[in-house]
PDB file of C-alpha atoms in Angstrom:
ATOM      1  CA  MET A 261       3.278  -2.345  26.580  1.00 41.00           C
ATOM      2  CA  SER A 262       3.781  -0.253  29.523  1.00 36.00           C
ATOM      3  CA  GLU A 263       6.819  -1.525  30.336  1.00 39.00           C
ATOM      4  CA  LEU A 264       7.592  -1.307  26.433  1.00 42.00           C
ATOM      5  CA  LEU A 265       7.436   1.956  26.468  1.00 40.00           C
ATOM      6  CA  ALA A 266       9.155   3.182  30.013  1.00 35.00           C
ATOM      7  CA  THR A 267      12.113   1.783  28.632  1.00 38.00           C
ATOM      8  CA  SER A 268      15.038   3.778  26.061  1.00 41.00           C
ATOM      9  CA  LEU A 269      13.807   3.657  22.878  1.00 41.00           C
ATOM     10  CA  PRO A 270      15.842   3.241  20.231  1.00 42.00           C
ATOM     11  CA  PRO A 271      16.440   7.197  18.009  1.00 44.00           C
ATOM     12  CA  THR A 272      14.048   8.194  15.378  1.00 40.00           C
ATOM     13  CA  SER A 273      15.168  10.108  12.184  1.00 38.00           C
ATOM     14  CA  ALA A 274      16.778  13.907  13.250  1.00 38.00           C
ATOM     15  CA  PRO A 275      13.804  16.447  14.195  1.00 38.00           C
ATOM     16  CA  ASP A 276      12.468  18.714  10.561  1.00 44.00           C
ATOM     17  CA  VAL A 277      10.088  21.449   9.836  1.00 48.00           C
ATOM     18  CA  VAL A 278       7.021  18.075   9.129  1.00 57.00           C
ATOM     19  CA  GLY A 279       4.407  17.382  10.593  1.00 62.00           C
ATOM     20  CA  ALA A 280       5.197  13.547  12.608  1.00 74.00           C
ATOM     21  CA  PHE A 281       4.174  11.262  14.600  1.00 77.00           C
ATOM     22  CA  ARG A 282       5.722   7.817  16.541  1.00 85.00           C
ATOM     23  CA  PHE A 283       3.852   4.947  17.384  1.00 86.00           C
ATOM     24  CA  ILE A 284       4.647   1.008  18.498  1.00 93.00           C
ATOM     25  CA  CYS A 285       3.388  -1.772  17.424  1.00 95.00           C
ATOM     26  CA  MET A 286       3.964  -5.478  18.941  1.00 97.00           C
ATOM     27  CA  PRO A 287       4.688  -8.488  17.213  1.00 98.00           C
ATOM     28  CA  GLY A 288       1.240  -9.645  15.389  1.00 97.00           C
ATOM     29  CA  GLN A 289       0.230 -13.306  13.888  1.00 98.00           C
ATOM     30  CA  LEU A 290       2.582 -15.636  12.162  1.00 98.00           C
ATOM     31  CA  LYS A 291       1.277 -16.558   8.031  1.00 98.00           C
ATOM     32  CA  ALA A 292       2.218 -17.564   5.248  1.00 98.00           C
ATOM     33  CA  ASP A 293       0.399 -15.713   3.218  1.00 98.00           C
ATOM     34  CA  ASP A 294       0.724 -12.154   1.402  1.00 98.00           C
ATOM     35  CA  PRO A 295      -2.264 -10.856   0.484  1.00 98.00           C
ATOM     36  CA  ILE A 296      -0.886  -8.721  -2.262  1.00 98.00           C
ATOM     37  CA  VAL A 297       2.458 -10.806  -3.879  1.00 97.00           C
ATOM     38  CA  TYR A 298      -0.298 -14.272  -3.303  1.00 98.00           C
ATOM     39  CA  PRO A 299      -3.983 -12.998  -3.000  1.00 98.00           C
ATOM     40  CA  GLY A 300      -6.254 -15.874  -1.801  1.00 98.00           C
ATOM     41  CA  GLN A 301      -4.308 -17.763  -1.708  1.00 98.00           C
ATOM     42  CA  PRO A 302      -2.979 -18.915   1.770  1.00 98.00           C
ATOM     43  CA  GLY A 303       0.327 -20.687   2.197  1.00 97.00           C
ATOM     44  CA  ARG A 304       2.138 -19.752  -1.479  1.00 97.00           C
ATOM     45  CA  SER A 305       4.266 -17.227   0.301  1.00 97.00           C
ATOM     46  CA  HIS A 306       6.822 -17.765   3.051  1.00 96.00           C
ATOM     47  CA  LEU A 307       6.029 -17.375   6.852  1.00 98.00           C
ATOM     48  CA  HIS A 308       6.169 -13.391   7.832  1.00 98.00           C
ATOM     49  CA  GLN A 309       5.691 -12.029  10.712  1.00 98.00           C
ATOM     50  CA  PHE A 310       3.099  -9.683  10.516  1.00 98.00           C
ATOM     51  CA  PHE A 311       2.126  -6.405  12.559  1.00 97.00           C
ATOM     52  CA  GLY A 312      -1.711  -3.614  12.455  1.00 96.00           C
ATOM     53  CA  ASN A 313      -4.132  -5.718  11.704  1.00 96.00           C
ATOM     54  CA  ASP A 314      -4.838  -8.582  13.222  1.00 96.00           C
ATOM     55  CA  THR A 315      -7.022 -10.791  11.193  1.00 97.00           C
ATOM     56  CA  ALA A 316      -5.178  -9.532   7.740  1.00 98.00           C
ATOM     57  CA  ASP A 317      -4.349 -12.348   6.079  1.00 98.00           C
ATOM     58  CA  ALA A 318      -3.867 -13.849   2.319  1.00 98.00           C
ATOM     59  CA  TYR A 319      -7.821 -12.701   1.422  1.00 98.00           C
ATOM     60  CA  SER A 320      -7.341  -8.793   3.233  1.00 98.00           C
ATOM     61  CA  THR A 321      -8.665  -6.607   0.822  1.00 98.00           C
ATOM     62  CA  TYR A 322      -8.912  -2.883   1.396  1.00 96.00           C
ATOM     63  CA  SER A 323     -13.020  -3.269   3.332  1.00 96.00           C
ATOM     64  CA  THR A 324     -11.546  -6.020   5.302  1.00 97.00           C
ATOM     65  CA  LEU A 325      -8.844  -3.809   7.176  1.00 96.00           C
ATOM     66  CA  ARG A 326     -11.524  -1.242   7.894  1.00 93.00           C
ATOM     67  CA  THR A 327     -14.087  -3.906   9.022  1.00 93.00           C
ATOM     68  CA  SER A 328     -12.927  -6.817  10.622  1.00 92.00           C
ATOM     69  CA  GLY A 329      -9.791  -7.471  13.052  1.00 91.00           C
ATOM     70  CA  ASN A 330      -8.328  -4.812  16.265  1.00 93.00           C
ATOM     71  CA  SER A 331      -4.529  -3.514  16.266  1.00 94.00           C
ATOM     72  CA  THR A 332      -1.170  -4.283  16.829  1.00 96.00           C
ATOM     73  CA  CYS A 333      -0.499  -1.071  17.143  1.00 93.00           C
ATOM     74  CA  MET A 334      -0.238   1.298  19.756  1.00 85.00           C
ATOM     75  CA  SER A 335      -4.010   3.299  18.793  1.00 75.00           C
ATOM     76  CA  PRO A 336      -6.952   0.818  17.224  1.00 74.00           C
ATOM     77  CA  VAL A 337      -7.528   3.143  14.439  1.00 77.00           C
ATOM     78  CA  ASN A 338      -4.722   2.050  12.362  1.00 83.00           C
ATOM     79  CA  ARG A 339      -6.241  -1.191  11.206  1.00 89.00           C
ATOM     80  CA  SER A 340      -3.385  -1.550   8.636  1.00 94.00           C
ATOM     81  CA  ALA A 341      -1.566  -4.424   7.926  1.00 97.00           C
ATOM     82  CA  TYR A 342       2.125  -4.820   7.834  1.00 98.00           C
ATOM     83  CA  TRP A 343       4.444  -7.729   6.511  1.00 98.00           C
ATOM     84  CA  ILE A 344       7.745  -8.987   6.462  1.00 98.00           C
ATOM     85  CA  PRO A 345       9.324 -11.791   6.720  1.00 98.00           C
ATOM     86  CA  ALA A 346       9.641 -14.232   9.696  1.00 98.00           C
ATOM     87  CA  LEU A 347      12.740 -14.541  11.071  1.00 98.00           C
ATOM     88  CA  LEU A 348      14.172 -17.516  13.151  1.00 97.00           C
ATOM     89  CA  ASN A 349      17.595 -19.298  15.024  1.00 96.00           C
ATOM     90  CA  GLY A 350      20.407 -21.302  14.219  1.00 93.00           C
ATOM     91  CA  LYS A 351      17.515 -23.910  14.961  1.00 94.00           C
ATOM     92  CA  GLY A 352      14.933 -23.107  13.058  1.00 95.00           C
ATOM     93  CA  GLN A 353      12.433 -21.339  15.662  1.00 96.00           C
ATOM     94  CA  VAL A 354      11.309 -18.333  15.015  1.00 98.00           C
ATOM     95  CA  VAL A 355      12.049 -15.331  16.904  1.00 97.00           C
ATOM     96  CA  ARG A 356       9.758 -12.565  17.957  1.00 97.00           C
ATOM     97  CA  PRO A 357      10.387  -9.792  17.905  1.00 98.00           C
ATOM     98  CA  ASP A 358      10.209  -7.103  20.735  1.00 97.00           C
ATOM     99  CA  TYR A 359       8.574  -4.468  19.086  1.00 97.00           C
ATOM    100  CA  VAL A 360       8.402  -2.724  15.804  1.00 97.00           C
ATOM    101  CA  GLY A 361       8.305   1.105  15.759  1.00 95.00           C
ATOM    102  CA  ILE A 362       7.069   3.440  12.807  1.00 94.00           C
ATOM    103  CA  TYR A 363       7.357   6.643  12.883  1.00 92.00           C
ATOM    104  CA  TYR A 364       5.316   8.547  10.474  1.00 89.00           C
ATOM    105  CA  LYS A 365       5.812  12.424   8.469  1.00 87.00           C
ATOM    106  CA  ARG A 366       3.988  14.047   6.174  1.00 82.00           C
ATOM    107  CA  ARG A 367       4.254  18.768   5.130  1.00 83.00           C
ATOM    108  CA  PRO A 368       1.516  20.350   6.144  1.00 82.00           C
ATOM    109  CA  LYS A 369      -1.094  20.693   3.025  1.00 81.00           C
ATOM    110  CA  SER A 370      -0.113  24.734   2.462  1.00 85.00           C
ATOM    111  CA  ASP A 371       3.470  24.326   2.118  1.00 91.00           C
ATOM    112  CA  PRO A 372       4.676  26.275  -0.897  1.00 95.00           C
ATOM    113  CA  ILE A 373       6.925  23.128  -1.286  1.00 95.00           C
ATOM    114  CA  VAL A 374       4.188  19.972  -2.221  1.00 95.00           C
ATOM    115  CA  SER A 375       0.886  22.944  -3.373  1.00 94.00           C
ATOM    116  CA  ASP A 376       2.985  25.762  -5.366  1.00 96.00           C
ATOM    117  CA  PRO A 377       4.694  23.835  -8.297  1.00 97.00           C
ATOM    118  CA  THR A 378       6.319  27.611  -9.008  1.00 97.00           C
ATOM    119  CA  HIS A 379       8.720  27.188  -5.301  1.00 97.00           C
ATOM    120  CA  PRO A 380      11.972  27.159  -6.768  1.00 96.00           C
ATOM    121  CA  GLN A 381      12.337  23.628  -4.784  1.00 96.00           C
ATOM    122  CA  TYR A 382       8.827  22.623  -5.621  1.00 97.00           C
ATOM    123  CA  MET A 383       8.979  18.339  -4.620  1.00 97.00           C
ATOM    124  CA  GLY A 384       6.163  17.130  -6.482  1.00 97.00           C
ATOM    125  CA  LYS A 385       1.888  18.012  -4.886  1.00 96.00           C
ATOM    126  CA  ALA A 386       0.540  16.493  -1.679  1.00 92.00           C
ATOM    127  CA  THR A 387      -1.768  13.877  -0.891  1.00 92.00           C
ATOM    128  CA  ASN A 388      -3.023  11.780   1.253  1.00 89.00           C
ATOM    129  CA  LEU A 389      -2.165   7.868   1.362  1.00 91.00           C
ATOM    130  CA  PRO A 390      -5.442   6.632  -0.860  1.00 92.00           C
ATOM    131  CA  ASN A 391      -7.511   3.676   0.627  1.00 92.00           C
ATOM    132  CA  GLY A 392      -6.217   0.546  -0.950  1.00 95.00           C
ATOM    133  CA  LEU A 393      -2.902   1.728  -1.535  1.00 97.00           C
ATOM    134  CA  ARG A 394       0.069  -1.365  -1.181  1.00 98.00           C
ATOM    135  CA  PHE A 395       3.274  -2.068  -1.742  1.00 98.00           C
ATOM    136  CA  ILE A 396       6.135  -3.558  -0.610  1.00 98.00           C
ATOM    137  CA  PHE A 397       9.716  -2.158   0.538  1.00 97.00           C
ATOM    138  CA  GLY A 398      13.110  -3.865   0.708  1.00 96.00           C
ATOM    139  CA  ARG A 399      14.600  -6.383  -2.119  1.00 94.00           C
ATOM    140  CA  ASP A 400      12.368  -7.514  -4.374  1.00 90.00           C
ATOM    141  CA  MET A 401      12.655 -11.539  -3.961  1.00 90.00           C
ATOM    142  CA  LEU A 402      10.555 -11.834  -7.141  1.00 86.00           C
ATOM    143  CA  ASN A 403      13.379 -10.063  -9.214  1.00 89.00           C
ATOM    144  CA  LEU A 404      16.534 -11.047  -6.497  1.00 87.00           C
ATOM    145  CA  ALA A 405      19.115  -8.317  -8.824  1.00 85.00           C
ATOM    146  CA  ASP A 406      17.117  -5.754  -8.939  1.00 88.00           C
ATOM    147  CA  ALA A 407      18.412  -2.452  -6.437  1.00 88.00           C
ATOM    148  CA  PRO A 408      16.309  -3.237  -3.049  1.00 91.00           C
ATOM    149  CA  THR A 409      14.646  -0.087  -2.232  1.00 94.00           C
ATOM    150  CA  GLY A 410      14.349   2.463   0.917  1.00 94.00           C
ATOM    151  CA  LYS A 411      17.755   1.961   2.190  1.00 94.00           C
ATOM    152  CA  LEU A 412      17.637  -0.677   4.547  1.00 95.00           C
ATOM    153  CA  HIS A 413      20.267  -0.907   7.494  1.00 96.00           C
ATOM    154  CA  PHE A 414      20.146  -2.741  11.040  1.00 97.00           C
ATOM    155  CA  GLY A 415      21.610  -0.308  14.312  1.00 96.00           C
ATOM    156  CA  CYS A 416      21.882  -1.626  17.489  1.00 97.00           C
ATOM    157  CA  ASP A 417      20.977  -0.481  21.323  1.00 95.00           C
ATOM    158  CA  GLY A 418      20.514  -0.836  24.356  1.00 95.00           C
ATOM    159  CA  PRO A 419      22.839  -0.301  28.505  1.00 95.00           C
ATOM    160  CA  VAL A 420      26.041  -2.853  26.611  1.00 95.00           C
ATOM    161  CA  PRO A 421      28.124  -0.243  25.440  1.00 93.00           C
ATOM    162  CA  PHE A 422      29.131  -0.992  21.622  1.00 93.00           C
ATOM    163  CA  THR A 423      30.740   1.279  19.134  1.00 92.00           C
ATOM    164  CA  LYS A 424      27.443   3.118  17.440  1.00 90.00           C
ATOM    165  CA  GLN A 425      26.817   2.486  13.322  1.00 91.00           C
ATOM    166  CA  ASP A 426      24.980   0.904  10.961  1.00 94.00           C
ATOM    167  CA  TRP A 427      25.581  -3.111   9.732  1.00 96.00           C
ATOM    168  CA  SER A 428      24.053  -3.586   5.581  1.00 93.00           C
ATOM    169  CA  ASN A 429      23.340  -6.843   6.804  1.00 94.00           C
ATOM    170  CA  PHE A 430      22.609  -9.142   9.916  1.00 94.00           C
ATOM    171  CA  GLU A 431      25.617 -11.157   9.969  1.00 94.00           C
ATOM    172  CA  ASP A 432      27.804  -7.991  11.017  1.00 95.00           C
ATOM    173  CA  ALA A 433      25.086  -6.866  12.637  1.00 96.00           C
ATOM    174  CA  GLN A 434      25.209  -9.574  15.233  1.00 95.00           C
ATOM    175  CA  ARG A 435      28.929  -9.576  15.513  1.00 94.00           C
ATOM    176  CA  GLY A 436      28.676  -5.384  16.608  1.00 95.00           C
ATOM    177  CA  CYS A 437      25.465  -5.739  18.371  1.00 96.00           C
ATOM    178  CA  PRO A 438      25.985  -7.098  22.419  1.00 96.00           C
ATOM    179  CA  VAL A 439      24.151  -9.674  23.817  1.00 96.00           C
ATOM    180  CA  GLY A 440      21.184  -8.303  25.886  1.00 95.00           C
ATOM    181  CA  ASN A 441      20.908  -5.749  23.036  1.00 97.00           C
ATOM    182  CA  ARG A 442      18.935  -5.021  20.222  1.00 97.00           C
ATOM    183  CA  ILE A 443      19.691  -5.395  16.920  1.00 97.00           C
ATOM    184  CA  GLY A 444      16.968  -2.641  14.738  1.00 97.00           C
ATOM    185  CA  ALA A 445      16.520  -3.889  10.861  1.00 97.00           C
ATOM    186  CA  THR A 446      15.307   0.356   9.827  1.00 97.00           C
ATOM    187  CA  MET A 447      13.886   1.201   6.369  1.00 97.00           C
ATOM    188  CA  SER A 448      12.262   4.152   4.801  1.00 97.00           C
ATOM    189  CA  ALA A 449       8.669   3.148   2.739  1.00 97.00           C
ATOM    190  CA  PRO A 450       8.306   5.420  -1.006  1.00 97.00           C
ATOM    191  CA  ASP A 451       6.967   8.334  -0.481  1.00 97.00           C
ATOM    192  CA  CYS A 452       6.117   9.430  -4.461  1.00 98.00           C
ATOM    193  CA  TRP A 453       3.003   8.332  -5.751  1.00 98.00           C
ATOM    194  CA  ASP A 454       1.697   8.030  -9.639  1.00 98.00           C
ATOM    195  CA  GLY A 455      -2.024   9.611  -8.496  1.00 97.00           C
ATOM    196  CA  LYS A 456      -3.797   6.689 -10.124  1.00 98.00           C
ATOM    197  CA  ASN A 457      -3.120   3.100  -9.505  1.00 98.00           C
ATOM    198  CA  LEU A 458      -3.626   1.101  -6.631  1.00 98.00           C
ATOM    199  CA  ASP A 459      -0.763  -1.317  -6.848  1.00 98.00           C
ATOM    200  CA  SER A 460       1.542  -2.497  -9.855  1.00 98.00           C
ATOM    201  CA  PRO A 461       2.733  -6.085 -11.770  1.00 97.00           C
ATOM    202  CA  ASP A 462       5.303  -6.115  -9.168  1.00 96.00           C
ATOM    203  CA  HIS A 463       3.309  -4.219  -6.263  1.00 97.00           C
ATOM    204  CA  ARG A 464       6.513  -1.786  -6.381  1.00 97.00           C
ATOM    205  CA  SER A 465       6.619   0.654  -9.994  1.00 97.00           C
ATOM    206  CA  HIS A 466       3.396   3.187  -8.750  1.00 98.00           C
ATOM    207  CA  VAL A 467       4.963   4.452  -6.275  1.00 98.00           C
ATOM    208  CA  SER A 468       8.937   5.895  -5.801  1.00 98.00           C
ATOM    209  CA  TYR A 469      10.823   7.889  -3.717  1.00 98.00           C
ATOM    210  CA  GLY A 470      12.059  11.291  -4.066  1.00 97.00           C
ATOM    211  CA  SER A 471      15.526  12.126  -4.563  1.00 96.00           C
ATOM    212  CA  TYR A 472      18.114  15.031  -5.081  1.00 95.00           C
ATOM    213  CA  GLY A 473      19.630  14.745  -8.378  1.00 91.00           C
ATOM    214  CA  ASN A 474      21.322  16.882  -8.968  1.00 93.00           C
ATOM    215  CA  TRP A 475      18.945  19.426  -8.509  1.00 94.00           C
ATOM    216  CA  GLY A 476      20.241  19.247  -5.301  1.00 94.00           C
ATOM    217  CA  TYR A 477      16.765  19.723  -2.621  1.00 96.00           C
ATOM    218  CA  LEU A 478      14.085  16.155  -2.871  1.00 96.00           C
ATOM    219  CA  LYS A 479      12.769  15.498  -5.671  1.00 97.00           C
ATOM    220  CA  CYS A 480       9.736  13.039  -6.468  1.00 98.00           C
ATOM    221  CA  PRO A 481      10.232  11.944  -9.909  1.00 98.00           C
ATOM    222  CA  THR A 482       8.174  13.507 -13.439  1.00 97.00           C
ATOM    223  CA  THR A 483       6.120   9.765 -13.355  1.00 98.00           C
ATOM    224  CA  HIS A 484       5.495  10.240  -8.836  1.00 98.00           C
ATOM    225  CA  PRO A 485       4.039  13.595  -8.896  1.00 98.00           C
ATOM    226  CA  PHE A 486       2.128  13.249  -6.515  1.00 97.00           C
ATOM    227  CA  VAL A 487       4.237  13.535  -2.163  1.00 96.00           C
ATOM    228  CA  ILE A 488       1.900  10.844   0.334  1.00 94.00           C
ATOM    229  CA  PRO A 489       3.367  10.125   3.850  1.00 91.00           C
ATOM    230  CA  ALA A 490       5.907   7.899   4.218  1.00 90.00           C
ATOM    231  CA  PHE A 491       6.825   6.058   6.438  1.00 94.00           C
ATOM    232  CA  THR A 492       9.807   4.331   8.491  1.00 96.00           C
ATOM    233  CA  ILE A 493       9.136   0.975   9.764  1.00 97.00           C
ATOM    234  CA  GLY A 494      12.186  -0.590  12.780  1.00 97.00           C
ATOM    235  CA  VAL A 495      11.446  -3.936  13.623  1.00 98.00           C
ATOM    236  CA  TRP A 496      13.510  -4.909  17.483  1.00 98.00           C
ATOM    237  CA  TYR A 497      15.142  -8.056  18.419  1.00 98.00           C
ATOM    238  CA  THR A 498      16.968  -8.587  21.565  1.00 97.00           C
ATOM    239  CA  GLN A 499      20.585 -10.213  20.654  1.00 94.00           C
ATOM    240  CA  ALA A 500      20.516 -13.272  21.864  1.00 93.00           C
ATOM    241  CA  ALA A 501      24.138 -14.917  23.092  1.00 93.00           C
ATOM    242  CA  GLY A 502      24.593 -18.372  21.138  1.00 92.00           C
ATOM    243  CA  GLU A 503      21.822 -17.748  18.406  1.00 92.00           C
ATOM    244  CA  THR A 504      22.548 -17.796  14.567  1.00 94.00           C
ATOM    245  CA  TYR A 505      19.519 -15.802  12.865  1.00 96.00           C
ATOM    246  CA  ALA A 506      18.216 -15.239   9.272  1.00 96.00           C
ATOM    247  CA  PHE A 507      15.260 -13.881   7.488  1.00 97.00           C
ATOM    248  CA  VAL A 508      13.061 -17.090   6.484  1.00 97.00           C
ATOM    249  CA  SER A 509      13.491 -14.872   2.647  1.00 97.00           C
ATOM    250  CA  ASP A 510      17.228 -15.634   3.504  1.00 96.00           C
ATOM    251  CA  HIS A 511      17.466 -19.277   1.274  1.00 93.00           C
ATOM    252  CA  MET A 512      15.796 -17.506  -1.486  1.00 93.00           C
ATOM    253  CA  ASP A 513      18.988 -15.764  -2.098  1.00 94.00           C
ATOM    254  CA  THR A 514      21.786 -18.747  -3.514  1.00 92.00           C
ATOM    255  CA  SER A 515      24.283 -15.518  -4.439  1.00 91.00           C
ATOM    256  CA  PRO A 516      27.556 -15.756  -3.716  1.00 91.00           C
ATOM    257  CA  ASN A 517      27.615 -12.023  -1.889  1.00 91.00           C
ATOM    258  CA  HIS A 518      24.246 -12.449  -0.185  1.00 93.00           C
ATOM    259  CA  LYS A 519      24.471 -12.173   3.516  1.00 95.00           C
ATOM    260  CA  ARG A 520      21.986 -12.986   6.305  1.00 95.00           C
ATOM    261  CA  GLY A 521      18.704 -10.495   6.426  1.00 95.00           C
ATOM    262  CA  ASP A 522      20.081  -8.677   3.432  1.00 95.00           C
ATOM    263  CA  THR A 523      16.867  -9.346   2.457  1.00 96.00           C
ATOM    264  CA  PHE A 524      14.982  -7.812   4.317  1.00 96.00           C
ATOM    265  CA  HIS A 525      11.216  -6.318   2.828  1.00 97.00           C
ATOM    266  CA  SER A 526       7.691  -5.217   4.536  1.00 98.00           C
ATOM    267  CA  ASP A 527       4.087  -5.242   2.709  1.00 98.00           C
ATOM    268  CA  PHE A 528       2.337  -2.634   3.917  1.00 98.00           C
ATOM    269  CA  PHE A 529      -1.632  -2.128   2.890  1.00 98.00           C
ATOM    270  CA  MET A 530      -3.257   1.171   3.857  1.00 95.00           C
ATOM    271  CA  ALA A 531      -6.627   0.436   6.237  1.00 93.00           C
ATOM    272  CA  TRP A 532      -6.477   4.569   8.401  1.00 87.00           C
ATOM    273  CA  ASP A 533      -9.137   4.586   9.475  1.00 81.00           C
ATOM    274  CA  PRO A 534     -10.797   7.895   7.532  1.00 78.00           C
ATOM    275  CA  ILE A 535     -10.849   9.989  10.165  1.00 74.00           C
ATOM    276  CA  VAL A 536      -8.032  10.058  12.324  1.00 66.00           C
ATOM    277  CA  HIS A 537      -6.682  10.084   8.540  1.00 66.00           C
ATOM    278  CA  GLU A 538      -8.653  13.500   7.571  1.00 68.00           C
ATOM    279  CA  LEU A 539      -6.958  15.104  11.203  1.00 64.00           C
ATOM    280  CA  TRP A 540      -4.192  14.176  10.771  1.00 60.00           C
ATOM    281  CA  ARG A 541      -4.926  15.841   7.386  1.00 61.00           C
ATOM    282  CA  ARG A 542      -5.444  18.878   8.853  1.00 62.00           C
ATOM    283  CA  THR A 543      -2.948  18.677  11.994  1.00 55.00           C
ATOM    284  CA  ALA A 544       0.641  18.393  10.006  1.00 50.00           C
ATOM    285  CA  SER A 545       1.819  21.509  10.966  1.00 44.00           C
ATOM    286  CA  THR A 546       2.773  20.379  14.148  1.00 40.00           C
ATOM    287  CA  LYS A 547       4.689  17.392  15.725  1.00 38.00           C
ATOM    288  CA  CYS A 548       3.073  14.758  17.330  1.00 36.00           C
TER     289      CYS A 548
END
């Protein structure tokens, strides 16, 4: 871990006025489980790369995540579980990420933008991440025709010079990112919640994203009036010579316009330590 943190990490989101902190996770267990889509059905899902809680599996609940396991992240107080489709090389072998960077941010609860409904740029009412909240973002593998959420893009970072840009899939990223550098899949989680449900039938509808619409400032939809702490996830893989990468979910999309990597998605099951969660809420007005 110390060697990793001593290296140059890819840039995060631009600084802003919100409270924010960033942490690094190592890859954890590989399981064909999905405790959100297929709870209690081990082996039912495509292969997932888990990180965060190291005991997460098909049987995980908020209670089991809070009371068992350690974390593959920098702090053991984060027993939340995160998982993504496993990445495979051309031989069908799993390619483990070098690391996963997660960047959380939230506005202070006292900020008028999230506390005063009369404010001209009111976004919605600030609230903590509710215990047991779970959702999926990115490509919707249950409804492939639906537009993906989270603004997925692939980036490159490393010592070998390259032309800096973002790509929408792994194919283009591999062509533009030199061997020896890292390719990163980056995506933002929802920042708005309906205030009622910890899950929904499609595992997405109970959360949403703020937008600028035609009013010119970030605002949650009226159906999701609560502003929750948001995070951006970045999963980074070393670009090896002669390899062709694809996520296990890519085989599920047979459309002619599909490119390897555009089925990337992520699952999140909230299980932060309540005490730390409260400290985070109180200190949200400072950067961590």
